[in-house]
């Protein structure tokens, strides 16, 4: 069965802390994505990656960075967390070729105090 | 203007009703289109793709109007289990996996 696993379901961090959100997929997918979801704004793309060590900025990359050292793992990094980064973060993966089917993890709800 | 726009609702309908959602997209170069479903506190999951000729999956029918740049989803004979948020999704380029999501339309089906 298809599986995207996010390391933490709930996190509480303080302003200025460095935050790592980890995502692992077991489907050998080329594409991986990080979205954040906020009420009234829907899902917004932060970063995505088509291949190992490759990354592309999405629509709202400011304040975030990513790392993809292995095909199955895509990490989202908040170098210095701020309160406006309190959100639900969703990782997803898909096959190459724009098939349209994204497989999402269960999400990581981050609260920055 | 948002790239993908949906009426957020909520749409409150009785069981057995037929309900339709529309979605508009701004980029005429959009290549492929989808409806995703998201249950409360869960991740989104693909409901169905949307084809130019229209397509049906059981009680669900999806339509695409490229000239007017809108997509629709029709649900017939609504069930309580259809209560969810329905996300309209657009792929701008066919050779990438980058999808643009609408903010979603919430459906509540009541007994």
PDB file of C-alpha atoms in Angstrom:
ATOM      1  CA  UNK A   1       0.000   0.000   0.000  1.00  0.00           C
ATOM      2  CA  UNK A   2       1.123   3.528  -0.824  1.00  0.00           C
ATOM      3  CA  UNK A   3       2.647   5.298   2.127  1.00  0.00           C
ATOM      4  CA  UNK A   4       3.875   8.805   2.874  1.00  0.00           C
ATOM      5  CA  UNK A   5       5.014   9.216   6.444  1.00  0.00           C
ATOM      6  CA  UNK A   6       5.590  12.499   8.215  1.00  0.00           C
ATOM      7  CA  UNK A   7       7.759  12.279  11.270  1.00  0.00           C
ATOM      8  CA  UNK A   8       5.703  14.386  13.664  1.00  0.00           C
ATOM      9  CA  UNK A   9       1.946  14.880  13.811  1.00  0.00           C
ATOM     10  CA  UNK A  10       2.094  17.742  16.307  1.00  0.00           C
ATOM     11  CA  UNK A  11       4.927  20.091  17.201  1.00  0.00           C
ATOM     12  CA  UNK A  12       5.130  23.141  19.437  1.00  0.00           C
ATOM     13  CA  UNK A  13       8.169  25.375  18.973  1.00  0.00           C
ATOM     14  CA  UNK A  14       9.279  28.795  20.125  1.00  0.00           C
ATOM     15  CA  UNK A  15       9.965  31.786  17.923  1.00  0.00           C
ATOM     16  CA  UNK A  16      13.497  31.645  16.555  1.00  0.00           C
ATOM     17  CA  UNK A  17      13.932  27.898  16.879  1.00  0.00           C
ATOM     18  CA  UNK A  18      15.109  25.809  13.970  1.00  0.00           C
ATOM     19  CA  UNK A  19      12.486  23.273  12.948  1.00  0.00           C
ATOM     20  CA  UNK A  20      12.880  20.133  10.857  1.00  0.00           C
ATOM     21  CA  UNK A  21       9.898  18.388   9.298  1.00  0.00           C
ATOM     22  CA  UNK A  22      10.720  15.020   7.807  1.00  0.00           C
ATOM     23  CA  UNK A  23       8.834  13.133   5.129  1.00  0.00           C
ATOM     24  CA  UNK A  24       9.482   9.641   3.769  1.00  0.00           C
ATOM     25  CA  UNK A  25       7.722   7.843   0.924  1.00  0.00           C
ATOM     26  CA  UNK A  26       8.005   4.172   0.075  1.00  0.00           C
ATOM     27  CA  UNK A  27       6.694   4.288  -3.507  1.00  0.00           C
ATOM     28  CA  UNK A  28       9.916   5.181  -5.345  1.00  0.00           C
ATOM     29  CA  UNK A  29       8.260   8.410  -6.549  1.00  0.00           C
ATOM     30  CA  UNK A  30      10.339  11.009  -8.344  1.00  0.00           C
ATOM     31  CA  UNK A  31       8.353  14.034  -7.203  1.00  0.00           C
ATOM     32  CA  UNK A  32       7.955  15.256  -3.666  1.00  0.00           C
ATOM     33  CA  UNK A  33       6.225  18.358  -2.357  1.00  0.00           C
ATOM     34  CA  UNK A  34       5.723  20.416   0.756  1.00  0.00           C
ATOM     35  CA  UNK A  35       2.470  22.344   1.151  1.00  0.00           C
ATOM     36  CA  UNK A  36       1.032  24.324   3.998  1.00  0.00           C
ATOM     37  CA  UNK A  37      -2.702  24.517   4.586  1.00  0.00           C
ATOM     38  CA  UNK A  38      -4.399  27.417   6.317  1.00  0.00           C
ATOM     39  CA  UNK A  39      -8.113  28.194   6.754  1.00  0.00           C
ATOM     40  CA  UNK A  40      -9.422  30.337   3.926  1.00  0.00           C
ATOM     41  CA  UNK A  41      -6.198  29.984   1.940  1.00  0.00           C
ATOM     42  CA  UNK A  42      -6.211  26.312   1.010  1.00  0.00           C
ATOM     43  CA  UNK A  43      -3.049  24.422   0.175  1.00  0.00           C
ATOM     44  CA  UNK A  44      -0.094  26.503  -0.869  1.00  0.00           C
ATOM     45  CA  UNK A  45       3.067  25.036  -2.340  1.00  0.00           C
ATOM     46  CA  UNK A  46       6.263  25.829  -0.460  1.00  0.00           C
ATOM     47  CA  UNK A  47       8.888  23.761  -2.285  1.00  0.00           C
ATOM     48  CA  UNK A  48       9.012  20.740  -4.525  1.00  0.00           C
ATOM     49  CA  UNK A  49      11.616  18.368  -5.874  1.00  0.00           C
ATOM     50  CA  UNK A  50      11.799  16.315  -9.063  1.00  0.00           C
ATOM     51  CA  UNK A  51      14.866  14.333  -8.167  1.00  0.00           C
ATOM     52  CA  UNK A  52      17.521  13.757  -5.566  1.00  0.00           C
ATOM     53  CA  UNK A  53      19.395  16.955  -4.678  1.00  0.00           C
ATOM     54  CA  UNK A  54      17.052  18.951  -6.883  1.00  0.00           C
ATOM     55  CA  UNK A  55      14.620  21.540  -5.510  1.00  0.00           C
ATOM     56  CA  UNK A  56      12.340  24.195  -6.899  1.00  0.00           C
ATOM     57  CA  UNK A  57      10.627  27.064  -5.137  1.00  0.00           C
ATOM     58  CA  UNK A  58       6.881  26.940  -4.932  1.00  0.00           C
ATOM     59  CA  UNK A  59       4.580  29.880  -4.320  1.00  0.00           C
ATOM     60  CA  UNK A  60       5.605  30.714  -0.756  1.00  0.00           C
ATOM     61  CA  UNK A  61       9.235  29.647  -0.163  1.00  0.00           C
ATOM     62  CA  UNK A  62      10.229  32.577   2.057  1.00  0.00           C
ATOM     63  CA  UNK A  63      11.369  31.450   5.476  1.00  0.00           C
ATOM     64  CA  UNK A  64      11.765  27.830   4.400  1.00  0.00           C
ATOM     65  CA  UNK A  65      14.409  25.590   2.893  1.00  0.00           C
ATOM     66  CA  UNK A  66      14.384  21.941   1.867  1.00  0.00           C
ATOM     67  CA  UNK A  67      16.726  19.022   1.506  1.00  0.00           C
ATOM     68  CA  UNK A  68      16.486  15.910  -0.639  1.00  0.00           C
ATOM     69  CA  UNK A  69      19.586  13.781  -0.170  1.00  0.00           C
ATOM     70  CA  UNK A  70      17.793  10.504  -0.866  1.00  0.00           C
ATOM     71  CA  UNK A  71      14.954   9.761  -3.251  1.00  0.00           C
ATOM     72  CA  UNK A  72      12.577   8.646  -0.525  1.00  0.00           C
ATOM     73  CA  UNK A  73      13.149  11.511   1.895  1.00  0.00           C
ATOM     74  CA  UNK A  74      12.235  15.201   1.614  1.00  0.00           C
ATOM     75  CA  UNK A  75      12.847  17.496   4.559  1.00  0.00           C
ATOM     76  CA  UNK A  76      11.399  20.936   5.220  1.00  0.00           C
ATOM     77  CA  UNK A  77      13.470  23.288   7.358  1.00  0.00           C
ATOM     78  CA  UNK A  78      12.376  26.444   9.121  1.00  0.00           C
ATOM     79  CA  UNK A  79      15.659  28.171   9.881  1.00  0.00           C
ATOM     80  CA  UNK A  80      14.119  30.538  12.442  1.00  0.00           C
ATOM     81  CA  UNK A  81      10.500  29.786  13.181  1.00  0.00           C
ATOM     82  CA  UNK A  82       8.040  32.658  13.398  1.00  0.00           C
ATOM     83  CA  UNK A  83       4.462  32.784  14.630  1.00  0.00           C
ATOM     84  CA  UNK A  84       3.131  33.242  11.083  1.00  0.00           C
ATOM     85  CA  UNK A  85       4.512  29.810  10.266  1.00  0.00           C
ATOM     86  CA  UNK A  86       1.985  28.200  12.581  1.00  0.00           C
ATOM     87  CA  UNK A  87       0.129  25.937  10.185  1.00  0.00           C
ATOM     88  CA  UNK A  88      -0.624  22.435   8.983  1.00  0.00           C
ATOM     89  CA  UNK A  89       2.232  21.155   6.816  1.00  0.00           C
ATOM     90  CA  UNK A  90       1.492  18.445   4.279  1.00  0.00           C
ATOM     91  CA  UNK A  91       4.076  16.414   2.425  1.00  0.00           C
ATOM     92  CA  UNK A  92       3.133  14.653  -0.810  1.00  0.00           C
ATOM     93  CA  UNK A  93       4.720  12.544  -3.509  1.00  0.00           C
ATOM     94  CA  UNK A  94       3.839  11.564  -7.061  1.00  0.00           C
ATOM     95  CA  UNK A  95       5.184   9.710 -10.026  1.00  0.00           C
ATOM     96  CA  UNK A  96       6.933  11.784 -12.665  1.00  0.00           C
ATOM     97  CA  UNK A  97       4.995  12.935 -15.724  1.00  0.00           C
ATOM     98  CA  UNK A  98       2.295  14.956 -14.032  1.00  0.00           C
ATOM     99  CA  UNK A  99      -0.122  12.108 -13.437  1.00  0.00           C
ATOM    100  CA  UNK A 100      -2.056  14.321 -11.075  1.00  0.00           C
ATOM    101  CA  UNK A 101      -2.285  11.875  -8.246  1.00  0.00           C
ATOM    102  CA  UNK A 102      -0.527  13.170  -5.200  1.00  0.00           C
ATOM    103  CA  UNK A 103      -0.211  10.918  -2.201  1.00  0.00           C
ATOM    104  CA  UNK A 104      -0.221  12.916   0.989  1.00  0.00           C
ATOM    105  CA  UNK A 105       1.099  12.239   4.433  1.00  0.00           C
ATOM    106  CA  UNK A 106      -1.181  12.768   7.407  1.00  0.00           C
ATOM    107  CA  UNK A 107       0.209  16.220   8.048  1.00  0.00           C
ATOM    108  CA  UNK A 108       2.273  17.913  10.734  1.00  0.00           C
ATOM    109  CA  UNK A 109       0.540  20.581  12.770  1.00  0.00           C
ATOM    110  CA  UNK A 110       3.145  23.117  13.853  1.00  0.00           C
ATOM    111  CA  UNK A 111       2.459  25.752  16.477  1.00  0.00           C
ATOM    112  CA  UNK A 112       5.049  28.492  16.945  1.00  0.00           C
ATOM    113  CA  UNK A 113       4.726  30.402  20.202  1.00  0.00           C
TER     114      UNK A 113
ATOM    115  CA  UNK B   1      -6.844  36.913  -8.797  1.00  0.00           C
ATOM    116  CA  UNK B   2      -6.372  33.396  -7.471  1.00  0.00           C
ATOM    117  CA  UNK B   3      -5.260  30.793  -9.975  1.00  0.00           C
ATOM    118  CA  UNK B   4      -8.009  28.401  -8.901  1.00  0.00           C
ATOM    119  CA  UNK B   5     -11.189  29.713  -7.305  1.00  0.00           C
ATOM    120  CA  UNK B   6     -13.969  27.881  -5.546  1.00  0.00           C
ATOM    121  CA  UNK B   7     -16.960  28.912  -3.481  1.00  0.00           C
ATOM    122  CA  UNK B   8     -15.943  27.796   0.025  1.00  0.00           C
ATOM    123  CA  UNK B   9     -19.549  27.083   1.060  1.00  0.00           C
ATOM    124  CA  UNK B  10     -20.561  25.396   3.243  1.00  0.00           C
ATOM    125  CA  UNK B  11     -23.180  23.651   1.182  1.00  0.00           C
ATOM    126  CA  UNK B  12     -25.740  22.083   3.518  1.00  0.00           C
ATOM    127  CA  UNK B  13     -27.932  19.533   1.769  1.00  0.00           C
ATOM    128  CA  UNK B  14     -30.271  16.723   2.861  1.00  0.00           C
ATOM    129  CA  UNK B  15     -29.486  13.104   2.162  1.00  0.00           C
ATOM    130  CA  UNK B  16     -30.508  12.131  -1.345  1.00  0.00           C
ATOM    131  CA  UNK B  17     -30.051  15.607  -2.776  1.00  0.00           C
ATOM    132  CA  UNK B  18     -28.068  16.428  -5.879  1.00  0.00           C
ATOM    133  CA  UNK B  19     -25.394  19.053  -5.387  1.00  0.00           C
ATOM    134  CA  UNK B  20     -22.990  20.708  -7.811  1.00  0.00           C
ATOM    135  CA  UNK B  21     -19.737  22.567  -7.232  1.00  0.00           C
ATOM    136  CA  UNK B  22     -17.994  24.797  -9.719  1.00  0.00           C
ATOM    137  CA  UNK B  23     -14.419  25.904  -9.927  1.00  0.00           C
ATOM    138  CA  UNK B  24     -12.744  28.426 -12.216  1.00  0.00           C
ATOM    139  CA  UNK B  25      -9.100  28.611 -13.210  1.00  0.00           C
ATOM    140  CA  UNK B  26      -7.237  31.595 -14.571  1.00  0.00           C
ATOM    141  CA  UNK B  27      -4.492  30.084 -16.708  1.00  0.00           C
ATOM    142  CA  UNK B  28      -5.755  29.008 -20.117  1.00  0.00           C
ATOM    143  CA  UNK B  29      -2.595  26.911 -20.568  1.00  0.00           C
ATOM    144  CA  UNK B  30      -3.697  24.536 -17.787  1.00  0.00           C
ATOM    145  CA  UNK B  31      -3.331  20.982 -18.952  1.00  0.00           C
ATOM    146  CA  UNK B  32      -5.053  18.642 -16.551  1.00  0.00           C
ATOM    147  CA  UNK B  33      -7.683  18.862 -13.869  1.00  0.00           C
ATOM    148  CA  UNK B  34      -8.734  16.914 -10.815  1.00  0.00           C
ATOM    149  CA  UNK B  35     -11.065  16.803  -7.857  1.00  0.00           C
ATOM    150  CA  UNK B  36      -9.622  15.826  -4.495  1.00  0.00           C
ATOM    151  CA  UNK B  37     -11.575  15.066  -1.352  1.00  0.00           C
ATOM    152  CA  UNK B  38     -10.428  16.001   2.138  1.00  0.00           C
ATOM    153  CA  UNK B  39     -12.186  14.696   5.226  1.00  0.00           C
ATOM    154  CA  UNK B  40     -12.045  16.671   8.444  1.00  0.00           C
ATOM    155  CA  UNK B  41      -8.544  16.505   9.978  1.00  0.00           C
ATOM    156  CA  UNK B  42      -7.340  14.177   7.231  1.00  0.00           C
ATOM    157  CA  UNK B  43      -5.102  14.520   4.219  1.00  0.00           C
ATOM    158  CA  UNK B  44      -6.493  15.166   0.716  1.00  0.00           C
ATOM    159  CA  UNK B  45      -7.031  12.181  -1.545  1.00  0.00           C
ATOM    160  CA  UNK B  46      -7.689  12.005  -5.266  1.00  0.00           C
ATOM    161  CA  UNK B  47     -11.405  11.663  -6.004  1.00  0.00           C
ATOM    162  CA  UNK B  48     -11.319  11.753  -9.785  1.00  0.00           C
ATOM    163  CA  UNK B  49      -9.626  13.225 -12.800  1.00  0.00           C
ATOM    164  CA  UNK B  50     -11.594  15.547 -15.076  1.00  0.00           C
ATOM    165  CA  UNK B  51     -11.556  14.926 -18.804  1.00  0.00           C
ATOM    166  CA  UNK B  52     -12.667  17.194 -21.633  1.00  0.00           C
ATOM    167  CA  UNK B  53     -15.404  14.776 -22.592  1.00  0.00           C
ATOM    168  CA  UNK B  54     -16.701  14.622 -19.045  1.00  0.00           C
ATOM    169  CA  UNK B  55     -16.485  11.536 -16.889  1.00  0.00           C
ATOM    170  CA  UNK B  56     -18.556   9.694 -14.364  1.00  0.00           C
ATOM    171  CA  UNK B  57     -17.712   7.498 -11.406  1.00  0.00           C
ATOM    172  CA  UNK B  58     -20.805   6.123  -9.758  1.00  0.00           C
ATOM    173  CA  UNK B  59     -22.727   9.033  -8.260  1.00  0.00           C
ATOM    174  CA  UNK B  60     -20.020  11.527  -9.182  1.00  0.00           C
ATOM    175  CA  UNK B  61     -19.782  13.355 -12.507  1.00  0.00           C
ATOM    176  CA  UNK B  62     -17.009  15.738 -13.463  1.00  0.00           C
ATOM    177  CA  UNK B  63     -17.123  18.179 -16.354  1.00  0.00           C
ATOM    178  CA  UNK B  64     -14.573  20.495 -17.931  1.00  0.00           C
ATOM    179  CA  UNK B  65     -15.348  23.601 -19.971  1.00  0.00           C
ATOM    180  CA  UNK B  66     -12.085  24.850 -21.437  1.00  0.00           C
ATOM    181  CA  UNK B  67     -13.673  27.785 -23.253  1.00  0.00           C
ATOM    182  CA  UNK B  68     -15.067  29.205 -20.015  1.00  0.00           C
ATOM    183  CA  UNK B  69     -12.228  27.834 -17.885  1.00  0.00           C
ATOM    184  CA  UNK B  70     -14.343  26.090 -15.333  1.00  0.00           C
ATOM    185  CA  UNK B  71     -14.661  22.625 -13.873  1.00  0.00           C
ATOM    186  CA  UNK B  72     -17.667  21.154 -12.161  1.00  0.00           C
ATOM    187  CA  UNK B  73     -18.424  18.249  -9.863  1.00  0.00           C
ATOM    188  CA  UNK B  74     -21.932  16.847  -9.548  1.00  0.00           C
ATOM    189  CA  UNK B  75     -22.879  14.508  -6.721  1.00  0.00           C
ATOM    190  CA  UNK B  76     -26.169  12.665  -7.051  1.00  0.00           C
ATOM    191  CA  UNK B  77     -28.096  10.959  -4.248  1.00  0.00           C
ATOM    192  CA  UNK B  78     -25.898  12.493  -1.545  1.00  0.00           C
ATOM    193  CA  UNK B  79     -24.886  10.289   1.378  1.00  0.00           C
ATOM    194  CA  UNK B  80     -23.898  11.332   4.878  1.00  0.00           C
ATOM    195  CA  UNK B  81     -20.442   9.962   4.083  1.00  0.00           C
ATOM    196  CA  UNK B  82     -20.058  12.492   1.274  1.00  0.00           C
ATOM    197  CA  UNK B  83     -19.602  15.231   3.887  1.00  0.00           C
ATOM    198  CA  UNK B  84     -16.108  16.564   3.255  1.00  0.00           C
ATOM    199  CA  UNK B  85     -14.209  19.378   1.590  1.00  0.00           C
ATOM    200  CA  UNK B  86     -13.827  19.058  -2.179  1.00  0.00           C
ATOM    201  CA  UNK B  87     -10.706  20.565  -3.675  1.00  0.00           C
ATOM    202  CA  UNK B  88     -10.454  21.622  -7.290  1.00  0.00           C
ATOM    203  CA  UNK B  89      -6.936  21.032  -8.615  1.00  0.00           C
ATOM    204  CA  UNK B  90      -5.185  22.163 -11.780  1.00  0.00           C
ATOM    205  CA  UNK B  91      -1.897  21.086 -13.355  1.00  0.00           C
ATOM    206  CA  UNK B  92      -0.382  23.919 -15.376  1.00  0.00           C
ATOM    207  CA  UNK B  93       2.097  21.794 -17.276  1.00  0.00           C
ATOM    208  CA  UNK B  94       1.537  18.195 -18.264  1.00  0.00           C
ATOM    209  CA  UNK B  95       5.137  17.121 -17.700  1.00  0.00           C
ATOM    210  CA  UNK B  96       5.390  18.255 -14.112  1.00  0.00           C
ATOM    211  CA  UNK B  97       3.731  17.169 -10.933  1.00  0.00           C
ATOM    212  CA  UNK B  98       3.116  20.695  -9.688  1.00  0.00           C
ATOM    213  CA  UNK B  99      -0.553  21.044  -8.839  1.00  0.00           C
ATOM    214  CA  UNK B 100      -2.446  24.199  -7.904  1.00  0.00           C
ATOM    215  CA  UNK B 101      -5.215  23.705  -5.357  1.00  0.00           C
ATOM    216  CA  UNK B 102      -8.364  25.704  -4.870  1.00  0.00           C
ATOM    217  CA  UNK B 103      -9.264  26.496  -1.284  1.00  0.00           C
ATOM    218  CA  UNK B 104     -11.985  23.879  -1.295  1.00  0.00           C
ATOM    219  CA  UNK B 105     -15.766  23.698  -1.028  1.00  0.00           C
ATOM    220  CA  UNK B 106     -17.238  22.235   2.135  1.00  0.00           C
ATOM    221  CA  UNK B 107     -20.217  19.916   1.850  1.00  0.00           C
ATOM    222  CA  UNK B 108     -22.381  18.897   4.797  1.00  0.00           C
ATOM    223  CA  UNK B 109     -24.972  16.229   4.086  1.00  0.00           C
ATOM    224  CA  UNK B 110     -27.640  16.082   6.783  1.00  0.00           C
ATOM    225  CA  UNK B 111     -30.081  13.294   7.649  1.00  0.00           C
TER     226      UNK B 111
END
